[in-house]
Coordinates of C-alpha atoms in Angstrom, one line a residue:
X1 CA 0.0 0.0 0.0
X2 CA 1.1 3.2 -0.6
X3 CA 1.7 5.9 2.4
X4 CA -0.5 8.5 2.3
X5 CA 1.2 12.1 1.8
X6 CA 0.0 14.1 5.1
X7 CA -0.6 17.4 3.1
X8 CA -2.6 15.5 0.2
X9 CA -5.0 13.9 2.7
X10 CA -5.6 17.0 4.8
X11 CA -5.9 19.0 0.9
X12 CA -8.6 16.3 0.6
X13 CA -10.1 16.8 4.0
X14 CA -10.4 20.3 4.4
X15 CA -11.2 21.8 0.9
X16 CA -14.9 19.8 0.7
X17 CA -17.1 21.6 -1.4
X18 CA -20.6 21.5 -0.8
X19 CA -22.3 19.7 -3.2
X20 CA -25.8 19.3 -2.0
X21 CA -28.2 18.2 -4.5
X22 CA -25.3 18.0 -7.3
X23 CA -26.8 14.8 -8.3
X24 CA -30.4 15.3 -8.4
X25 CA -31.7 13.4 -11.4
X26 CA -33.8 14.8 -14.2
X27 CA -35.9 11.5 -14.9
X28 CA -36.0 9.0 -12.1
X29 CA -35.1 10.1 -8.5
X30 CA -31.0 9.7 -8.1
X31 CA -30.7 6.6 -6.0
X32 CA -34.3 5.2 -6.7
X33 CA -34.0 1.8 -7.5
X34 CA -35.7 -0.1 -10.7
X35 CA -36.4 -3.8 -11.6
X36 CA -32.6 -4.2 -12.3
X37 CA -30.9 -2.1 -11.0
X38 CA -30.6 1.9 -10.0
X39 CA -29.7 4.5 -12.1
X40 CA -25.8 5.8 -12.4
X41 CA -24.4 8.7 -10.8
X42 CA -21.2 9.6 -12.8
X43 CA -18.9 13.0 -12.3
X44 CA -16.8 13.6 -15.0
X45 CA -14.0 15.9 -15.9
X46 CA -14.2 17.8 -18.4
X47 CA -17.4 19.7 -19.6
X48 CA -18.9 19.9 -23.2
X49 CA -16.7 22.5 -25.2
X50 CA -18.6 22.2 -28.5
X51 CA -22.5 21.2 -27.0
X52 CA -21.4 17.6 -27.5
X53 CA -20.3 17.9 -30.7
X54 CA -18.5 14.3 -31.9
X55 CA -16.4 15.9 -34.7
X56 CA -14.2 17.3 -31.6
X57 CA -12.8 16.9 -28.0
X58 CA -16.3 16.4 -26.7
X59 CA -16.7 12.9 -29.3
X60 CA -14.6 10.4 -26.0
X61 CA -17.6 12.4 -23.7
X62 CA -20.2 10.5 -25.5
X63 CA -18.3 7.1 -26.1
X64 CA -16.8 7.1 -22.3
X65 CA -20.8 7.5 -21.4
X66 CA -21.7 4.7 -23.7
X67 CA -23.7 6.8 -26.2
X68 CA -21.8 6.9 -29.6
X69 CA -20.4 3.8 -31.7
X70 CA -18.3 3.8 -34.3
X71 CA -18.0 1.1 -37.3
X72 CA -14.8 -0.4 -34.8
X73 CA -13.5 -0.5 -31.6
X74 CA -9.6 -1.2 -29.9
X75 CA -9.4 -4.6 -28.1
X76 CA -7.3 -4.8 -25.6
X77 CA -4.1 -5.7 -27.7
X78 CA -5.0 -2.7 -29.9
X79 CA -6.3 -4.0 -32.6
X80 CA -9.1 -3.1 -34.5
X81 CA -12.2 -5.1 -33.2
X82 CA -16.1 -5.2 -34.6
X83 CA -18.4 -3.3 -33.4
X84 CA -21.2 -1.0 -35.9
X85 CA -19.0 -3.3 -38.5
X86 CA -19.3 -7.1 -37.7
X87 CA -16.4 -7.8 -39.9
X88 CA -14.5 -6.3 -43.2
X89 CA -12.2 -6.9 -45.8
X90 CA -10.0 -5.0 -47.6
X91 CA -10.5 -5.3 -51.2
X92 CA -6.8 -3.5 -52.9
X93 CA -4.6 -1.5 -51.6
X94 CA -6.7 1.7 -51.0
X95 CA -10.3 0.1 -50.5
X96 CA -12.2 -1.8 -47.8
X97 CA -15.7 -3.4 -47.5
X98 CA -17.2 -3.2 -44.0
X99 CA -20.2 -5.7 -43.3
X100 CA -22.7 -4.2 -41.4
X101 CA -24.4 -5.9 -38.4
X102 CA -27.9 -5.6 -37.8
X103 CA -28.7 -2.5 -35.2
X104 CA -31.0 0.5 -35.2
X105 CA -30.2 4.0 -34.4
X106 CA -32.0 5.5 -31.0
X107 CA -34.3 6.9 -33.3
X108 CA -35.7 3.6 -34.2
X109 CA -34.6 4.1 -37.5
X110 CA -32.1 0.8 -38.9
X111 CA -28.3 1.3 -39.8
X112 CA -28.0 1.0 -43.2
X113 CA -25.6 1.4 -45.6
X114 CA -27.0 4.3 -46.9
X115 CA -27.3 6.2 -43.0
X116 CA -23.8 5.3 -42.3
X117 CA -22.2 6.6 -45.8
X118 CA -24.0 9.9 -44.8
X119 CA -22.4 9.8 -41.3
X120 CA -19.1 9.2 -42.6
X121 CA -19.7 11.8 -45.6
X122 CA -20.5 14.4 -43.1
X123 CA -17.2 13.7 -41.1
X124 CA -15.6 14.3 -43.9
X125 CA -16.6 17.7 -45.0
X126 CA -16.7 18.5 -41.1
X127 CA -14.5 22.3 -40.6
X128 CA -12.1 21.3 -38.5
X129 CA -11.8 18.0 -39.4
X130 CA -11.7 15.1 -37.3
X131 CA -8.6 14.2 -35.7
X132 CA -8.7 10.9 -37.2
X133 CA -9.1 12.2 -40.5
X134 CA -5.9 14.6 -40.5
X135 CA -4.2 14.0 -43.8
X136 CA -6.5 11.5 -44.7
X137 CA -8.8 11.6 -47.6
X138 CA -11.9 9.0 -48.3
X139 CA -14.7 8.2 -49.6
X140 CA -17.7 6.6 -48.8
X141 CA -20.3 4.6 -50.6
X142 CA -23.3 2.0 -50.3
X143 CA -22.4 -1.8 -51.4
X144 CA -24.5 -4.6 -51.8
X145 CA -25.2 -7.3 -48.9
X146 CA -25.7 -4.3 -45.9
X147 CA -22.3 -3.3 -47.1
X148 CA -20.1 -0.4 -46.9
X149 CA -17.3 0.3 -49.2
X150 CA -14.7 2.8 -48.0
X151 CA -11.8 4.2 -50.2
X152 CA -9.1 6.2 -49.3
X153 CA -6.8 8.6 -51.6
X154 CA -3.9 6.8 -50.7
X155 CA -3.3 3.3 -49.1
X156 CA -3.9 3.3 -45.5
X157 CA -3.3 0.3 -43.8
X158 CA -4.6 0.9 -40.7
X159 CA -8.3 2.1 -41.9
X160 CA -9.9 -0.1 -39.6
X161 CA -7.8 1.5 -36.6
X162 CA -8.8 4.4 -37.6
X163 CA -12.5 4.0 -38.0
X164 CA -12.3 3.1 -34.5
X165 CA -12.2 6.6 -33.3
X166 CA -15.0 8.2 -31.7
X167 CA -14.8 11.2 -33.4
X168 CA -16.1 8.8 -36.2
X169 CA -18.8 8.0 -34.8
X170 CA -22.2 6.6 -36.4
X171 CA -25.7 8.9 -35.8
X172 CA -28.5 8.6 -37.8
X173 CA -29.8 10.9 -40.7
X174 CA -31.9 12.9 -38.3
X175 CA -28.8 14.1 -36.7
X176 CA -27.6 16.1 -39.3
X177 CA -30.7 17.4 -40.3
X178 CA -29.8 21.4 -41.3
X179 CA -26.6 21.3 -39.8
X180 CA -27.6 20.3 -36.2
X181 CA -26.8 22.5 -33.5
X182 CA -24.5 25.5 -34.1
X183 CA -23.4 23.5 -37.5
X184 CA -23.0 20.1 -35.7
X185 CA -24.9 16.9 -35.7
X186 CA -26.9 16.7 -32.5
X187 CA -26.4 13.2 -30.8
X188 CA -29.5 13.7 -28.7
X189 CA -31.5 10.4 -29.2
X190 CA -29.7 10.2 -32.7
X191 CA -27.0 7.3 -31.4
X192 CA -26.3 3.1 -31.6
X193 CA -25.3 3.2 -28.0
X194 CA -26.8 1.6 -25.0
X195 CA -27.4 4.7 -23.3
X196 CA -29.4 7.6 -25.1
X197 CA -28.1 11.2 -24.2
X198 CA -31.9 12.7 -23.5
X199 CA -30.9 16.0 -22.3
X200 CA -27.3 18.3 -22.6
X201 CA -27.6 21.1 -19.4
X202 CA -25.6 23.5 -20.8
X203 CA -21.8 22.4 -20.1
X204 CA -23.0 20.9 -16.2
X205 CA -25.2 18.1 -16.6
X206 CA -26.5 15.4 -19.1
X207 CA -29.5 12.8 -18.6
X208 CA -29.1 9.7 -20.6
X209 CA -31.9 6.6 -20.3
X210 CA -31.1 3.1 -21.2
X211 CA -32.1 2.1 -24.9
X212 CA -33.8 -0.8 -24.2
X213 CA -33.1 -2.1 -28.3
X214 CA -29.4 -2.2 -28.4
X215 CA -28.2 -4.8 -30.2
X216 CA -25.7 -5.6 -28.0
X217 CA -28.0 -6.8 -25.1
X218 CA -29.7 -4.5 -22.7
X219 CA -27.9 -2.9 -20.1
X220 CA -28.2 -3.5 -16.6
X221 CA -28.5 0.6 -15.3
X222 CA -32.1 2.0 -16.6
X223 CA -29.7 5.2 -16.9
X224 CA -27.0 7.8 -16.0
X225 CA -27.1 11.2 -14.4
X226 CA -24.0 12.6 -15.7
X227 CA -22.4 16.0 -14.5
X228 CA -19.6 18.0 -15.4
X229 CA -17.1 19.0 -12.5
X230 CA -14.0 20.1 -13.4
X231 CA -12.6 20.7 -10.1
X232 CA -11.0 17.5 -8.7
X233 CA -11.5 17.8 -5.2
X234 CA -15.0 18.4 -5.6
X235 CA -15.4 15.5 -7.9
X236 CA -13.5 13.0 -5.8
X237 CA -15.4 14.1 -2.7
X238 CA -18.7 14.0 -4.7
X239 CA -17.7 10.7 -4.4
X240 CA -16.4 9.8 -0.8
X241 CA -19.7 11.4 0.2
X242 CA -21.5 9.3 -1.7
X243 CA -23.2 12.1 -4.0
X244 CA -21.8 10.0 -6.8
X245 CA -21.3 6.8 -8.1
X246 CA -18.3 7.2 -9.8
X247 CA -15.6 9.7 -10.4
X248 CA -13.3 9.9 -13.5
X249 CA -9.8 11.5 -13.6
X250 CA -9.4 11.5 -9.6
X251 CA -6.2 13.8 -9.0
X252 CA -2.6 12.3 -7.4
X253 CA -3.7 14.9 -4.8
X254 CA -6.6 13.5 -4.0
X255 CA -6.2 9.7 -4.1
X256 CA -5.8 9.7 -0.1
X257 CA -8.9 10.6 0.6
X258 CA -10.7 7.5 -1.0
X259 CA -10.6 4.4 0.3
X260 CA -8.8 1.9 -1.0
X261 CA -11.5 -0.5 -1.8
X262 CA -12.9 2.9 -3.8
X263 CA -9.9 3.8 -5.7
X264 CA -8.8 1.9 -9.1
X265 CA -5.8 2.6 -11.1
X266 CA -5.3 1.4 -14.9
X267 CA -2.3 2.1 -17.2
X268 CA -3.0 4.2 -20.1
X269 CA -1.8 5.1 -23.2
X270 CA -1.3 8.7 -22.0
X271 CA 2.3 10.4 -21.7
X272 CA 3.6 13.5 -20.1
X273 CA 6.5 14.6 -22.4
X274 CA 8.7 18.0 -22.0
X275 CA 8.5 18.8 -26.1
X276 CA 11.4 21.1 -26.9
X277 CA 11.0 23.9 -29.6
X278 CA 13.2 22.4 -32.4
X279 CA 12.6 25.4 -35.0
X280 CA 13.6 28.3 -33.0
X281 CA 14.8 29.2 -30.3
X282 CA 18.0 27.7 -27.4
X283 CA 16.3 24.1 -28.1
X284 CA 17.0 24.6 -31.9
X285 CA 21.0 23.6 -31.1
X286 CA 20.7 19.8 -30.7
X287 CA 23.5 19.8 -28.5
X288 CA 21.1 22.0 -25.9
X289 CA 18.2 19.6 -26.5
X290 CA 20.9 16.8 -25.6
X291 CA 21.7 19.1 -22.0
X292 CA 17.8 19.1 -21.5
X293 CA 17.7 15.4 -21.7
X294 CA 20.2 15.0 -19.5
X295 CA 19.0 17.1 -16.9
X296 CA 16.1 14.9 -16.2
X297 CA 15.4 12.6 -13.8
X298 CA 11.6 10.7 -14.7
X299 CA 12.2 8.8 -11.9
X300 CA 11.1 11.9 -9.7
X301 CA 7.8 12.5 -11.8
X302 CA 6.6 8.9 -11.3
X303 CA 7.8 8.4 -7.7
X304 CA 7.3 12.2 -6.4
X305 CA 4.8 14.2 -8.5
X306 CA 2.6 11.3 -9.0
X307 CA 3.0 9.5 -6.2
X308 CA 3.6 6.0 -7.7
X309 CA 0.5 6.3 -10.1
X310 CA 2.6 6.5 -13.2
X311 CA 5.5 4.8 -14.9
X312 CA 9.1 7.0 -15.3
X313 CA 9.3 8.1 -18.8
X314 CA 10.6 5.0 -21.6
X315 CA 9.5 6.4 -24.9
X316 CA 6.5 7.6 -26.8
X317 CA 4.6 4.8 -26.0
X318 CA 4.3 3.1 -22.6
X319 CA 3.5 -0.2 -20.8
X320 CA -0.1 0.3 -21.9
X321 CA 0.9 -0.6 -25.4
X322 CA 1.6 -4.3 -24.3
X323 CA 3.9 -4.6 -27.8
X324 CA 6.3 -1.9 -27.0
X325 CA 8.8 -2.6 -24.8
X326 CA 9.8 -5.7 -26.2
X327 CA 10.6 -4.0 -29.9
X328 CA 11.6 -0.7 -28.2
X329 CA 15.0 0.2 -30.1
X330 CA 17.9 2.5 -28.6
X331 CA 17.9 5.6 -30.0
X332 CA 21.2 6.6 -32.3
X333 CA 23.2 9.9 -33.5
X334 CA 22.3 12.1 -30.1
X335 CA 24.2 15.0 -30.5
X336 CA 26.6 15.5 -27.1
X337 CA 25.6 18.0 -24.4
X338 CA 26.7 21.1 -24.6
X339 CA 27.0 23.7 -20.9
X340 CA 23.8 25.5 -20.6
X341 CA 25.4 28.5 -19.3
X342 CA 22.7 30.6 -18.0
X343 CA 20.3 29.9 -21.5
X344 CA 17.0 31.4 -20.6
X345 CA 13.9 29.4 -21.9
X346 CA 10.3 29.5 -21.3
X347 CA 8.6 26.3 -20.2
X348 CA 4.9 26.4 -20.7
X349 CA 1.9 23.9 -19.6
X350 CA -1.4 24.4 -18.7
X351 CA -3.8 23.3 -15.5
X352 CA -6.7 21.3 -17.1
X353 CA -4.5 18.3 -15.6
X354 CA -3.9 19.1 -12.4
X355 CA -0.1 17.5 -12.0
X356 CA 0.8 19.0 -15.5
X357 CA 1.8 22.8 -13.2
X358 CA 4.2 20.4 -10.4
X359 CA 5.8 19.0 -13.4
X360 CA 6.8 21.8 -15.1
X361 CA 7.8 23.1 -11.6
X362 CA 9.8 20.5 -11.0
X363 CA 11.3 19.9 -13.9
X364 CA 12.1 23.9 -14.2
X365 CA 14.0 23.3 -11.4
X366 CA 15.7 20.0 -12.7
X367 CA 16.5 22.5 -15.5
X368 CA 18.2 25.3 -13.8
X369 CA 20.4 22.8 -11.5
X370 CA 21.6 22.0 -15.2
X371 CA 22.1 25.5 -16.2
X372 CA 18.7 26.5 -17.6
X373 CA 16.9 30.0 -16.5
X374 CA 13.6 28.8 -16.4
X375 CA 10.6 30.5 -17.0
X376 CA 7.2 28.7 -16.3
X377 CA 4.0 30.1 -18.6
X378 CA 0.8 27.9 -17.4
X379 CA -2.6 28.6 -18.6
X380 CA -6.1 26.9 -19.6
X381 CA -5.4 24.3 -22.5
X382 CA -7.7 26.7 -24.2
X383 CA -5.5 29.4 -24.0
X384 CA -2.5 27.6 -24.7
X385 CA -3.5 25.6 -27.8
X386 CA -2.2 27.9 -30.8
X387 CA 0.5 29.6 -29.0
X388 CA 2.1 26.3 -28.2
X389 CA 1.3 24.6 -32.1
X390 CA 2.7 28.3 -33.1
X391 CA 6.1 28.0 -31.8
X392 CA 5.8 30.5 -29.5
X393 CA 7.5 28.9 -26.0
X394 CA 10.8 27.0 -26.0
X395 CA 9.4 24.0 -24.5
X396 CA 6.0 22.8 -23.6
X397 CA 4.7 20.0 -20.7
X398 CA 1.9 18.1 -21.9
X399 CA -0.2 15.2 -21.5
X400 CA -1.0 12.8 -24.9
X401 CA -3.1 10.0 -25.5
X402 CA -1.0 8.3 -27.9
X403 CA -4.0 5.9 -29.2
X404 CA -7.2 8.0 -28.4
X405 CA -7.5 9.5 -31.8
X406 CA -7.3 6.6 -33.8
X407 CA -6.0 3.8 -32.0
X408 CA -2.9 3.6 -34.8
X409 CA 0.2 4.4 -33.1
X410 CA 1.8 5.6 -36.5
X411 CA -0.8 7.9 -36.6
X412 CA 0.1 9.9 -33.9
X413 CA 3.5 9.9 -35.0
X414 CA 2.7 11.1 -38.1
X415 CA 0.7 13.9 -36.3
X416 CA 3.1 14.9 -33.9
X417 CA 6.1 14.8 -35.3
X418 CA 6.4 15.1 -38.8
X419 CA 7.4 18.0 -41.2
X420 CA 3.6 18.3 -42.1
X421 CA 2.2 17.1 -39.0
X422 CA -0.9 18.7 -37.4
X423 CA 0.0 18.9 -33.6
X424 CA 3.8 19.2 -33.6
X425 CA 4.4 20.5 -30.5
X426 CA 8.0 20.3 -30.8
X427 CA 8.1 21.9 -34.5
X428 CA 10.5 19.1 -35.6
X429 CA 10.7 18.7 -39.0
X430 CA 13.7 15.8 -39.7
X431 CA 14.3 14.2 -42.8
X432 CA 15.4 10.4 -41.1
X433 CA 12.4 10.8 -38.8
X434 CA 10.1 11.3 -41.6
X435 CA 11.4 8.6 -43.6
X436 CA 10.5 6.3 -41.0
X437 CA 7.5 7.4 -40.6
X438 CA 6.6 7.0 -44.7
X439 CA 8.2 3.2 -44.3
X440 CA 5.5 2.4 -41.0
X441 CA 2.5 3.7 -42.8
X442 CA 2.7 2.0 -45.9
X443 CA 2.9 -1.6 -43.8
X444 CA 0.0 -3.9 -43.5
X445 CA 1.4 -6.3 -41.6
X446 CA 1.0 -5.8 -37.6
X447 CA 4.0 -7.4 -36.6
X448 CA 6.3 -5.7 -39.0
X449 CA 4.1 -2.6 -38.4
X450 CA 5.0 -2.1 -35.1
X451 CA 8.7 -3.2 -35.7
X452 CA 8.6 -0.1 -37.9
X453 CA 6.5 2.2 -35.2
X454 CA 9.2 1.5 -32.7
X455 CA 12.1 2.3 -35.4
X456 CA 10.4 5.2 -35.7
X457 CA 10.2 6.3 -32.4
X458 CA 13.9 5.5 -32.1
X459 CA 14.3 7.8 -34.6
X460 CA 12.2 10.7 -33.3
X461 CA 14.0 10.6 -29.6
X462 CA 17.3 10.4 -31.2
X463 CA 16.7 14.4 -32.3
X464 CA 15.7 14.9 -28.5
X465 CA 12.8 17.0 -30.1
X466 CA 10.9 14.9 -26.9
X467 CA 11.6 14.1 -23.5
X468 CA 9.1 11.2 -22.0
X469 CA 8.4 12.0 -18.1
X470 CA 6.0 9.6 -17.3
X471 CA 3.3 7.2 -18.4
X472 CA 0.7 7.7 -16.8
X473 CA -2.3 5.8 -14.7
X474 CA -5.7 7.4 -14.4
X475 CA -7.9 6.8 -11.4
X476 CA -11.5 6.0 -11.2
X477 CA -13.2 6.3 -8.0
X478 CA -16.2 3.8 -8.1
X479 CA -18.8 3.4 -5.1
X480 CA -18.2 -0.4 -3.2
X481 CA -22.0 -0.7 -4.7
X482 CA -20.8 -0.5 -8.4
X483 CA -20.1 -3.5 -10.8
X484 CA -19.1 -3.4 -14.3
X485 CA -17.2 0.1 -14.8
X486 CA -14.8 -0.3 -17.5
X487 CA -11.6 0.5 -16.8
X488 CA -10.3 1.4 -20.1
X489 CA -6.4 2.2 -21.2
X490 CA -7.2 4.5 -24.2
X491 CA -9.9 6.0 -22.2
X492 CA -12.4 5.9 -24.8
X493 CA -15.2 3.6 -22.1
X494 CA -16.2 4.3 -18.8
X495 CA -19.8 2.8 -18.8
X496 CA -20.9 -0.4 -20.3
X497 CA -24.1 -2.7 -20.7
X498 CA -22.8 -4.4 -17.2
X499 CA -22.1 -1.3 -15.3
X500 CA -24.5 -1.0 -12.4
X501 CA -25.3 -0.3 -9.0

């Protein structure tokens, strides 16, 4: 068991908001019980930024709540596994056919292949795009036999990875109707899900019931009383005072103040990286990169800052992805270190995450034993966003789900840290790291797909654009009452058809 940091139980102790009456439900009294079972209490994290739009960041919202579907999900090796699609082949080198299985929409309309070619036609032409969709161009179109045939520009190998993202997500024609809400389809009752999202309360609540005609069986909770509580003290003690039923995301800081039989950690494919500003800038002399490496210790993140709930830093991808470590390859060519002497940089996060601020603080300070003057910017991710993809800091501290978007690790490699990438933090653009890139992407096979992943990754922390902290483990308070909450490494599920209380 782990010892219990005095100041983080007495932070959890004393700062108890009052949250009377958080959880009063909008359809059946919160609590009351039903013929099988009661309905769900859940306080999540992070509110609605685009009215549950599932183009965006809001699409995990809906999945994690056991609303949306896509054609595919991730097993828990990673690979692409049925789900809207019961199975698909791929017909030549840029086209697939994806069997439908036999499922209505929340509407009571069917899936056909006619509803989803709209869905996916309407992700397509959706301003911004999909993450899932960055750089990727295709088509789709009605087949015979409940079919779907889906074409891309170029090859794409991992097209059924990619369909798995929920920001691909399948809703029926009625969704779209002009445009849906603001411009964007409207998931209200419009899903394949065993939960139907009823009512959005602004960006604090949302009332889903149980859709009694999924086709994967019917779930045990008649439904969910979802709200939105960004502040993790009050979410974990909406928990520990048995307001809620579960609590996403509980904060390091607040782990103590749950019992143990209440508090569940799981691995995820998130890592905390310090991404140094490879364009401009001190960090665009390798040899300064290299000192900045060096200066680290990750052991202090996993054992200190998190308290044992994460893993020290070992590359892009962590323990989560079970393949890694046993293809990881050393990195090659590091340029040597070079004296800091007084180089003044700017180190910017922000405080959505609550441990992402300590990091940086501690790593600024790992930074200026090295040399470094340190200057720490944090902010609201909001805020941060297009300064950081801009250029404008020498190094940035965040947090990455390296398989939410489309469960293909190339992909996010592709995105991140490529010449043409859409969310290089790091600005790297490197000729040997985008080679390898190009040679992963075009292969089909998994095993010598990942072989090149992890070449690739070599490649990437050989420029020391990147500096892995830690891997980190996200905790899920759950009520002793509460069966079946899925505890989910690419945290794309929370609730399922056996979740109940």
């Amino acid at each position: 068991m782990r010892p219990v940091p005095r100041r983080r139980l007495l932070a959890g102790l004393l700062l108890t908001p009052v949250l009377s009456g958080c959880f009063a439900s909008g359809g059946e009294t919160a609590g009351e019980g039903s013929a099988d079972g009661s309905r769900l209490r859940v306080a999540l994290a992070f509110p609605p930024a685009e009215n549950l739009s599932p183009y965006g960041a809001d699409a995990t919202l809906l999945s994690r709540l056991g609303v949306t579907e896509s054609l595919t999900a991730l097993d828990a090796n990673g690979s692409a596994a049925p789900a809207l699609a019961e199975s698909w082949t791929r017909e030549d080198d840029r086209t697939w056919l994806f069997t439908l299985r036999e499922a209505t929409f929340q509407d009571g309309t069917d899936v056909t292949p006619a509803a989803v070619t709209a869905a996916l036609t309407h992700a397509t032409e959706a301003k911004p795009a999909p993450a899932a969709l960055a750089g990727v161009t295709l088509k789709a179109a009605e087949a015979d036999g409940h079919q779907v045939r889906v074409t891309t520009e170029d090859a794409d190998p991992a097209l059924p990875l990619r369909l798995s993202s929920p920001g691909l997500a399948i809703l029926s024609p009625k969704a779209y109707g002009s445009g849906g809400k603001g411009g964007r389809p409207d998931p209200v009752g419009t899903a394949t899900g065993p939960f139907e999202l009823t009512k959005l309360s602004g960006t604090t609540a949302a009332t889903l019931d149980r859709y009694d005609d999924y086709w994967g069986g019917r779930a045990q909770a008649p439904g969910i009383d979802a709200r939105f509580i960004s502040d993790g003290t009050a979410r974990t003690n909406a928990l520990r005072t048995g307001q809620a039923d579960i609590a996403e995301a509980v904060p390091v800081s607040q782990a103590a103040a749950l019992d143990e039989n209440t508090r569940h950690e799981t691995a995820t494919t998130r890592t905390t990286s310090l991404l140094l500003n490879t364009e401009k800038g001190p960090f665009k002399d390798p040899a300064l990169r290299a000192a900045a490496r060096e200066a680290v210790d990750t052991s202090v993140f996993a054992k200190d800052v998190y308290e044992g709930y994460a893993d020290p830093g070992a590359g892009v991808f962590g323990p989560a992805v079970t393949w890694a470590a046993d293809k990881r390859v050393k990195p090659a060519g590091r340029a040597g270190a070079a004296e800091p002497a007084g180089t003044s940089l700017t180190v910017a996060t922000y405080n959505n995450r609550p441990e992402l601020p300590e990091v940086a603080q501690v790593l600024g300070q790992q930074l200026e034993k090295a040399g470094f003057r340190v200057k720490l910017e944090v902010r609201e991710y909001a805020r941060l966003e297009s300064d950081a993809l801009a250029g404008k800091f020498d190094a940035v501290v965040a947090a990455r789900n390296t398989l939410l978007d489309t469960g293909d690790p190339v992909s996010v490699l592709a995105s991140d840290y490529t010449c043409d990438g859409g969310y290089n933090l790091a600005r790297l653009c490197d000729r040997a790291v985008d080679r390898a890139v190009t040679e992963a992407e075009g292969l089909s096979d998994s095993a010598k797909r990942q072989r090149a992943v992890m070449d690739a990754e070599a490649a990437i922390l050989g420029t020391d654009a990147v500096v892995p902290l830690v891997h980190q483990q996200i905790i899920t308070g759950v009520g002793t009452s509460v069966r079946g909450v899925v505890f989910d490494p690419y945290e794309r599920t929370l609730i399922g058809t056996g979740t109940r209380r």
